[in-house]
Amino acid sequence: MKEKLQVNHLSKTFSLSAKQQKIEKTKEKYRNAVNDLSFSAYEGEIFGLLGPNGAGKTTTLRMLSTLIKPDSGDAFIDGKSIVKEPEIVRGKIGFLTSELKMEDYFTPNYLFDFFSDLHQVPLDVRKTRKEALFSRFGIDQFAEVKVGSLSTGMKQKVSLTIALVHNPDVIIFDEPTNGLDVLTAKVVTDFLQEMKAEGKTIIVSTHIFSLIEKICDRVALIINGKLITCDTLPNVMNGLSLEDRFFEIYSEMVGDEI
Ligand SMILES: Nc1ncnc2c1ncn2[C@@H]1O[C@H](COP(=O)(O)OP(=O)(O)OP(=O)(O)O)[C@@H](O)[C@H]1O
Ligand SMILES: [Mg+2]
């Protein structure tokens, strides 16, 4: 198994604004969102980052995608540093989030071309790739329709294709099935499995146990920014359902509080 992503002691702390302190009813000035996180992901696997709300999943994925810088630590994709070589890393990854806001005014066609230009995808390659992806996701018939009038599911499919314009080796997907109905969620998970079969590395974050059980080969459990365990799915589950195993681990951590 070839190591594709190596995460080395990543940490990130945010200062909390007065407004945020009020909303979260805390006097803390800082939030240690990611705390000394290390793990690896391999070629041809779906790796799941599992954790409850506020665990630090999105912060981790945003660092891996070079959108924000870690305070300390580093991560490497094919040996390229997210801190020192972010441009090279960006060419190797596709980052997707269910919270991605696409400008309503633009059409799928325009957005695909715009992002292909950003990644300097040659025109002939772009054309073939666009045809294949638009057809795969049934976007063809909506190619000239403004994104603002598309359904949530179709918007998610469009953002998926846009993240893949440069055919990245590593796909990083924050909460892939958030807000999707079962049919669209299946289109997305089927596609991730196809990408895995092609040898891509897929990193997903979620708090949904069934999603991890369904598609992930290995899983890292994070709570309060810290890595609790990282192993193959069967090893983490240890003969239980993932949900039961999570509560077992969680109650060992916090005693009788739950
Ligand atoms: N820009 C920011 N400024 C201040 N605090 C932040 C910022 N981003 C995240 N946090 C805090 O860091 C912690 C981790 O947040 P993060 O969004 O990474 O968690 P998550 O695991 O993705 O949670 P969720 O399941 O709710 O999406 C949370 O306590 C959050 O409030
Ligand atoms: Mg999140």
Short mmCIF file of C-alpha atoms and ligand atoms in Angstrom, two decimals:
data_model
loop_
_atom_site.label_atom_id
_atom_site.label_comp_id
_atom_site.label_asym_id
_atom_site.label_seq_id
_atom_site.Cartn_x
_atom_site.Cartn_y
_atom_site.Cartn_z
CA MET A 1 0.00 0.00 0.00
CA LYS A 2 1.46 3.31 -1.05
CA GLU A 3 1.22 6.12 1.47
CA LYS A 4 -0.47 9.06 -0.21
CA LEU A 5 -1.18 11.40 2.68
CA GLN A 6 0.90 11.76 5.79
CA VAL A 7 -0.36 14.00 8.58
CA ASN A 8 2.31 14.94 11.12
CA HIS A 9 1.39 16.57 14.43
CA LEU A 10 -1.08 19.07 12.97
CA SER A 11 -2.44 21.65 15.40
CA LYS A 12 -4.70 24.68 15.06
CA THR A 13 -6.01 27.06 17.68
CA PHE A 14 -8.56 29.80 16.99
CA SER A 15 -9.17 32.91 19.06
CA LEU A 16 -12.80 33.18 19.97
CA SER A 17 -14.52 36.49 19.27
CA ALA A 18 -16.65 38.10 21.99
CA LYS A 19 -19.72 37.18 19.92
CA GLN A 20 -18.64 33.54 19.67
CA GLN A 21 -17.92 33.43 23.42
CA LYS A 22 -21.45 34.64 24.02
CA ILE A 23 -23.04 32.15 21.62
CA GLU A 24 -21.06 29.24 23.07
CA LYS A 25 -21.54 30.54 26.65
CA THR A 26 -17.82 30.33 27.40
CA LYS A 27 -15.17 32.68 28.77
CA GLU A 28 -12.42 30.80 26.92
CA LYS A 29 -10.40 33.11 24.70
CA TYR A 30 -8.97 30.32 22.56
CA ARG A 31 -10.22 27.06 21.09
CA ASN A 32 -7.75 24.28 20.40
CA ALA A 33 -9.66 22.94 17.36
CA VAL A 34 -7.02 20.42 16.25
CA ASN A 35 -4.51 19.09 18.74
CA ASP A 36 -1.38 17.25 17.56
CA LEU A 37 -3.11 15.11 14.95
CA SER A 38 -1.10 12.46 13.07
CA PHE A 39 -2.31 9.75 10.68
CA SER A 40 -1.69 8.38 7.18
CA ALA A 41 -3.96 7.53 4.25
CA TYR A 42 -3.08 5.17 1.42
CA GLU A 43 -3.63 4.91 -2.30
CA GLY A 44 -6.92 3.27 -3.27
CA GLU A 45 -8.67 3.64 0.06
CA ILE A 46 -11.53 5.60 1.54
CA PHE A 47 -10.38 7.05 4.83
CA GLY A 48 -12.98 8.36 7.26
CA LEU A 49 -12.50 11.11 9.79
CA LEU A 50 -15.22 10.45 12.35
CA GLY A 51 -16.12 12.76 15.20
CA PRO A 52 -19.00 14.57 16.90
CA ASN A 53 -19.86 18.24 16.29
CA GLY A 54 -16.90 20.48 17.01
CA ALA A 55 -14.38 17.59 16.97
CA GLY A 56 -12.14 19.42 14.51
CA LYS A 57 -12.99 17.53 11.30
CA THR A 58 -13.61 20.56 9.08
CA THR A 59 -10.59 22.40 10.49
CA THR A 60 -8.39 19.39 9.69
CA LEU A 61 -9.71 19.09 6.15
CA ARG A 62 -9.37 22.83 5.56
CA MET A 63 -5.71 22.59 6.58
CA LEU A 64 -5.14 19.58 4.31
CA SER A 65 -6.74 21.49 1.46
CA THR A 66 -4.40 24.47 2.07
CA LEU A 67 -7.32 26.81 2.82
CA ILE A 68 -5.93 27.58 6.27
CA LYS A 69 -2.44 27.13 7.69
CA PRO A 70 -1.68 24.97 10.72
CA ASP A 71 -0.13 26.67 13.76
CA SER A 72 2.30 23.77 13.96
CA GLY A 73 2.87 20.42 12.32
CA ASP A 74 2.60 19.65 8.63
CA ALA A 75 0.98 17.24 6.20
CA PHE A 76 2.34 15.79 2.99
CA ILE A 77 0.59 14.64 -0.14
CA ASP A 78 2.95 12.54 -2.26
CA GLY A 79 5.66 14.02 -0.07
CA LYS A 80 4.64 17.63 -0.87
CA SER A 81 4.11 19.88 2.12
CA ILE A 82 0.78 21.66 2.61
CA VAL A 83 2.72 24.45 4.33
CA LYS A 84 5.72 24.86 2.05
CA GLU A 85 4.31 23.73 -1.32
CA PRO A 86 0.59 24.61 -1.23
CA GLU A 87 0.35 25.27 -5.00
CA ILE A 88 1.67 21.80 -5.85
CA VAL A 89 -0.64 20.25 -3.24
CA ARG A 90 -3.64 22.08 -4.75
CA GLY A 91 -2.94 20.41 -8.10
CA LYS A 92 -3.12 16.99 -6.44
CA ILE A 93 -6.31 17.40 -4.42
CA GLY A 94 -9.97 18.12 -4.96
CA PHE A 95 -11.70 19.66 -1.93
CA LEU A 96 -15.42 19.50 -1.49
CA THR A 97 -17.78 20.58 1.21
CA SER A 98 -21.54 20.38 1.42
CA GLU A 99 -21.41 24.00 2.57
CA LEU A 100 -19.80 25.15 -0.64
CA LYS A 101 -21.62 28.19 -1.92
CA MET A 102 -21.63 28.51 -5.67
CA GLU A 103 -22.54 31.83 -7.20
CA ASP A 104 -26.22 31.41 -8.17
CA TYR A 105 -25.83 33.44 -11.32
CA PHE A 106 -23.43 31.06 -13.10
CA THR A 107 -24.21 27.90 -15.06
CA PRO A 108 -22.58 24.47 -14.54
CA ASN A 109 -20.94 24.86 -17.93
CA TYR A 110 -19.39 28.20 -17.04
CA LEU A 111 -18.23 27.01 -13.60
CA PHE A 112 -16.61 23.88 -15.04
CA ASP A 113 -14.70 25.99 -17.59
CA PHE A 114 -13.76 28.60 -14.99
CA PHE A 115 -12.24 26.02 -12.61
CA SER A 116 -10.60 24.17 -15.51
CA ASP A 117 -8.89 27.47 -16.42
CA LEU A 118 -7.72 27.92 -12.82
CA HIS A 119 -6.15 24.47 -12.95
CA GLN A 120 -4.86 25.03 -16.49
CA VAL A 121 -6.58 21.97 -17.87
CA PRO A 122 -5.95 21.78 -21.66
CA LEU A 123 -9.06 22.46 -23.78
CA ASP A 124 -9.34 18.99 -25.35
CA VAL A 125 -8.92 17.23 -21.97
CA ARG A 126 -11.48 19.57 -20.42
CA LYS A 127 -14.02 18.82 -23.13
CA THR A 128 -13.78 15.03 -22.73
CA ARG A 129 -13.75 15.25 -18.94
CA LYS A 130 -16.74 17.58 -18.86
CA GLU A 131 -18.75 15.32 -21.15
CA ALA A 132 -17.96 12.27 -19.03
CA LEU A 133 -18.69 13.92 -15.67
CA PHE A 134 -21.81 15.80 -16.81
CA SER A 135 -23.19 12.61 -18.31
CA ARG A 136 -22.24 10.54 -15.20
CA PHE A 137 -24.19 12.91 -12.95
CA GLY A 138 -27.04 13.82 -15.32
CA ILE A 139 -25.91 17.44 -15.46
CA ASP A 140 -25.98 17.63 -19.30
CA GLN A 141 -29.57 18.80 -19.43
CA PHE A 142 -28.90 21.51 -16.83
CA ALA A 143 -25.53 22.63 -18.23
CA GLU A 144 -26.89 26.05 -19.21
CA VAL A 145 -29.26 26.52 -16.27
CA LYS A 146 -28.20 28.99 -13.58
CA VAL A 147 -27.03 27.20 -10.43
CA GLY A 148 -29.46 29.26 -8.32
CA SER A 149 -32.42 27.44 -9.83
CA LEU A 150 -31.03 23.90 -9.45
CA SER A 151 -32.11 21.47 -6.71
CA THR A 152 -29.83 20.87 -3.69
CA GLY A 153 -28.90 17.43 -5.05
CA MET A 154 -28.03 18.78 -8.49
CA LYS A 155 -26.00 21.61 -6.92
CA GLN A 156 -24.03 19.00 -4.95
CA LYS A 157 -23.39 17.03 -8.14
CA VAL A 158 -22.21 20.20 -9.89
CA SER A 159 -19.84 21.04 -7.03
CA LEU A 160 -18.53 17.46 -7.14
CA THR A 161 -17.68 17.77 -10.85
CA ILE A 162 -16.08 21.17 -10.29
CA ALA A 163 -13.79 19.74 -7.60
CA LEU A 164 -12.67 17.10 -10.10
CA VAL A 165 -11.88 19.26 -13.17
CA HIS A 166 -8.16 18.48 -12.80
CA ASN A 167 -8.67 14.76 -12.09
CA PRO A 168 -7.00 14.91 -8.66
CA ASP A 169 -5.45 11.82 -7.05
CA VAL A 170 -6.76 12.76 -3.62
CA ILE A 171 -10.38 13.73 -2.99
CA ILE A 172 -11.11 15.46 0.31
CA PHE A 173 -14.81 15.61 1.09
CA ASP A 174 -16.23 17.28 4.21
CA GLU A 175 -19.60 15.72 5.13
CA PRO A 176 -20.28 14.21 1.67
CA THR A 177 -23.92 13.33 2.26
CA ASN A 178 -25.02 16.30 4.36
CA GLY A 179 -28.39 17.62 3.30
CA LEU A 180 -28.82 15.05 0.54
CA ASP A 181 -31.79 12.72 0.11
CA VAL A 182 -31.04 8.98 0.01
CA LEU A 183 -31.01 8.85 -3.79
CA THR A 184 -28.49 11.67 -4.24
CA ALA A 185 -26.45 10.41 -1.29
CA LYS A 186 -26.19 7.05 -3.04
CA VAL A 187 -25.05 8.69 -6.28
CA VAL A 188 -22.29 10.41 -4.30
CA THR A 189 -21.20 7.33 -2.30
CA ASP A 190 -21.28 5.11 -5.41
CA PHE A 191 -19.07 7.64 -7.15
CA LEU A 192 -16.60 7.74 -4.26
CA GLN A 193 -16.36 3.94 -4.44
CA GLU A 194 -15.74 4.14 -8.19
CA MET A 195 -12.96 6.66 -7.57
CA LYS A 196 -11.46 4.33 -4.99
CA ALA A 197 -11.53 1.47 -7.53
CA GLU A 198 -9.56 3.74 -9.87
CA GLY A 199 -6.86 3.96 -7.22
CA LYS A 200 -7.69 7.42 -5.85
CA THR A 201 -7.36 8.25 -2.18
CA ILE A 202 -10.54 9.61 -0.64
CA ILE A 203 -10.72 11.36 2.71
CA VAL A 204 -14.21 11.97 4.06
CA SER A 205 -15.31 13.52 7.29
CA THR A 206 -18.61 12.74 8.92
CA HIS A 207 -20.45 12.18 12.18
CA ILE A 208 -22.65 9.57 10.49
CA PHE A 209 -21.66 6.06 11.62
CA SER A 210 -23.52 4.26 8.83
CA LEU A 211 -21.66 6.21 6.15
CA ILE A 212 -18.30 5.16 7.61
CA GLU A 213 -19.47 1.55 7.95
CA LYS A 214 -20.65 1.54 4.36
CA ILE A 215 -17.72 3.03 2.50
CA CYS A 216 -14.58 3.41 4.62
CA ASP A 217 -11.58 1.10 4.72
CA ARG A 218 -9.90 2.85 7.62
CA VAL A 219 -11.14 5.34 10.15
CA ALA A 220 -9.73 7.92 12.54
CA LEU A 221 -11.90 8.88 15.49
CA ILE A 222 -11.32 12.41 16.71
CA ILE A 223 -12.85 14.06 19.75
CA ASN A 224 -12.01 17.58 20.99
CA GLY A 225 -9.33 17.90 18.32
CA LYS A 226 -7.46 14.80 19.46
CA LEU A 227 -6.95 11.50 17.71
CA ILE A 228 -8.55 8.80 19.84
CA THR A 229 -7.95 5.84 17.55
CA CYS A 230 -6.98 5.18 13.92
CA ASP A 231 -7.17 1.74 12.34
CA THR A 232 -8.99 -0.44 9.83
CA LEU A 233 -12.76 -0.30 10.23
CA PRO A 234 -13.06 -3.87 11.64
CA ASN A 235 -10.29 -3.18 14.16
CA VAL A 236 -11.91 0.05 15.33
CA MET A 237 -15.34 -1.63 15.57
CA ASN A 238 -13.90 -4.52 17.56
CA GLY A 239 -16.95 -6.76 17.00
CA LEU A 240 -19.52 -4.05 17.80
CA SER A 241 -21.50 -1.70 15.59
CA LEU A 242 -19.52 1.49 15.02
CA GLU A 243 -22.09 3.45 17.01
CA ASP A 244 -21.87 1.10 20.02
CA ARG A 245 -18.10 1.13 19.80
CA PHE A 246 -18.11 4.93 19.71
CA PHE A 247 -20.18 5.13 22.90
CA GLU A 248 -17.93 2.55 24.53
CA ILE A 249 -14.84 4.61 23.74
CA TYR A 250 -16.59 7.86 24.64
CA SER A 251 -17.79 6.65 28.03
CA GLU A 252 -14.28 5.35 28.80
CA MET A 253 -13.10 8.90 28.12
CA VAL A 254 -15.65 10.88 30.07
CA GLY A 255 -16.72 8.38 32.73
CA ASP A 256 -20.42 8.37 33.57
CA GLU A 257 -21.21 11.76 32.08
CA ILE A 258 -23.32 10.31 29.25
N1 LIG B 1 -12.79 30.21 12.34
C1 LIG B 1 -13.00 29.79 13.60
N2 LIG B 1 -12.90 30.65 14.64
C2 LIG B 1 -13.10 30.25 15.91
N3 LIG B 1 -13.39 28.97 16.25
C3 LIG B 1 -13.52 28.07 15.27
C4 LIG B 1 -13.32 28.43 13.89
N4 LIG B 1 -13.51 27.32 13.12
C5 LIG B 1 -13.80 26.32 13.98
N5 LIG B 1 -13.81 26.76 15.25
C6 LIG B 1 -14.05 25.96 16.47
O1 LIG B 1 -13.14 24.86 16.43
C7 LIG B 1 -13.79 23.67 16.86
C8 LIG B 1 -13.70 22.62 15.75
O2 LIG B 1 -14.53 23.04 14.70
P1 LIG B 1 -14.73 22.20 13.37
O3 LIG B 1 -15.63 22.99 12.48
O4 LIG B 1 -13.41 21.81 12.82
O5 LIG B 1 -15.47 20.89 13.91
P2 LIG B 1 -16.24 19.74 13.10
O6 LIG B 1 -15.72 18.45 13.63
O7 LIG B 1 -16.14 20.00 11.65
O8 LIG B 1 -17.73 19.92 13.63
P3 LIG B 1 -19.14 19.74 12.84
O9 LIG B 1 -19.47 18.26 12.92
O10 LIG B 1 -20.09 20.55 13.64
O11 LIG B 1 -18.98 20.21 11.44
C9 LIG B 1 -15.21 24.05 17.22
O12 LIG B 1 -15.26 24.27 18.61
C10 LIG B 1 -15.44 25.34 16.46
O13 LIG B 1 -16.36 26.17 17.15
MG MG B 2 -17.52 20.28 10.16
#
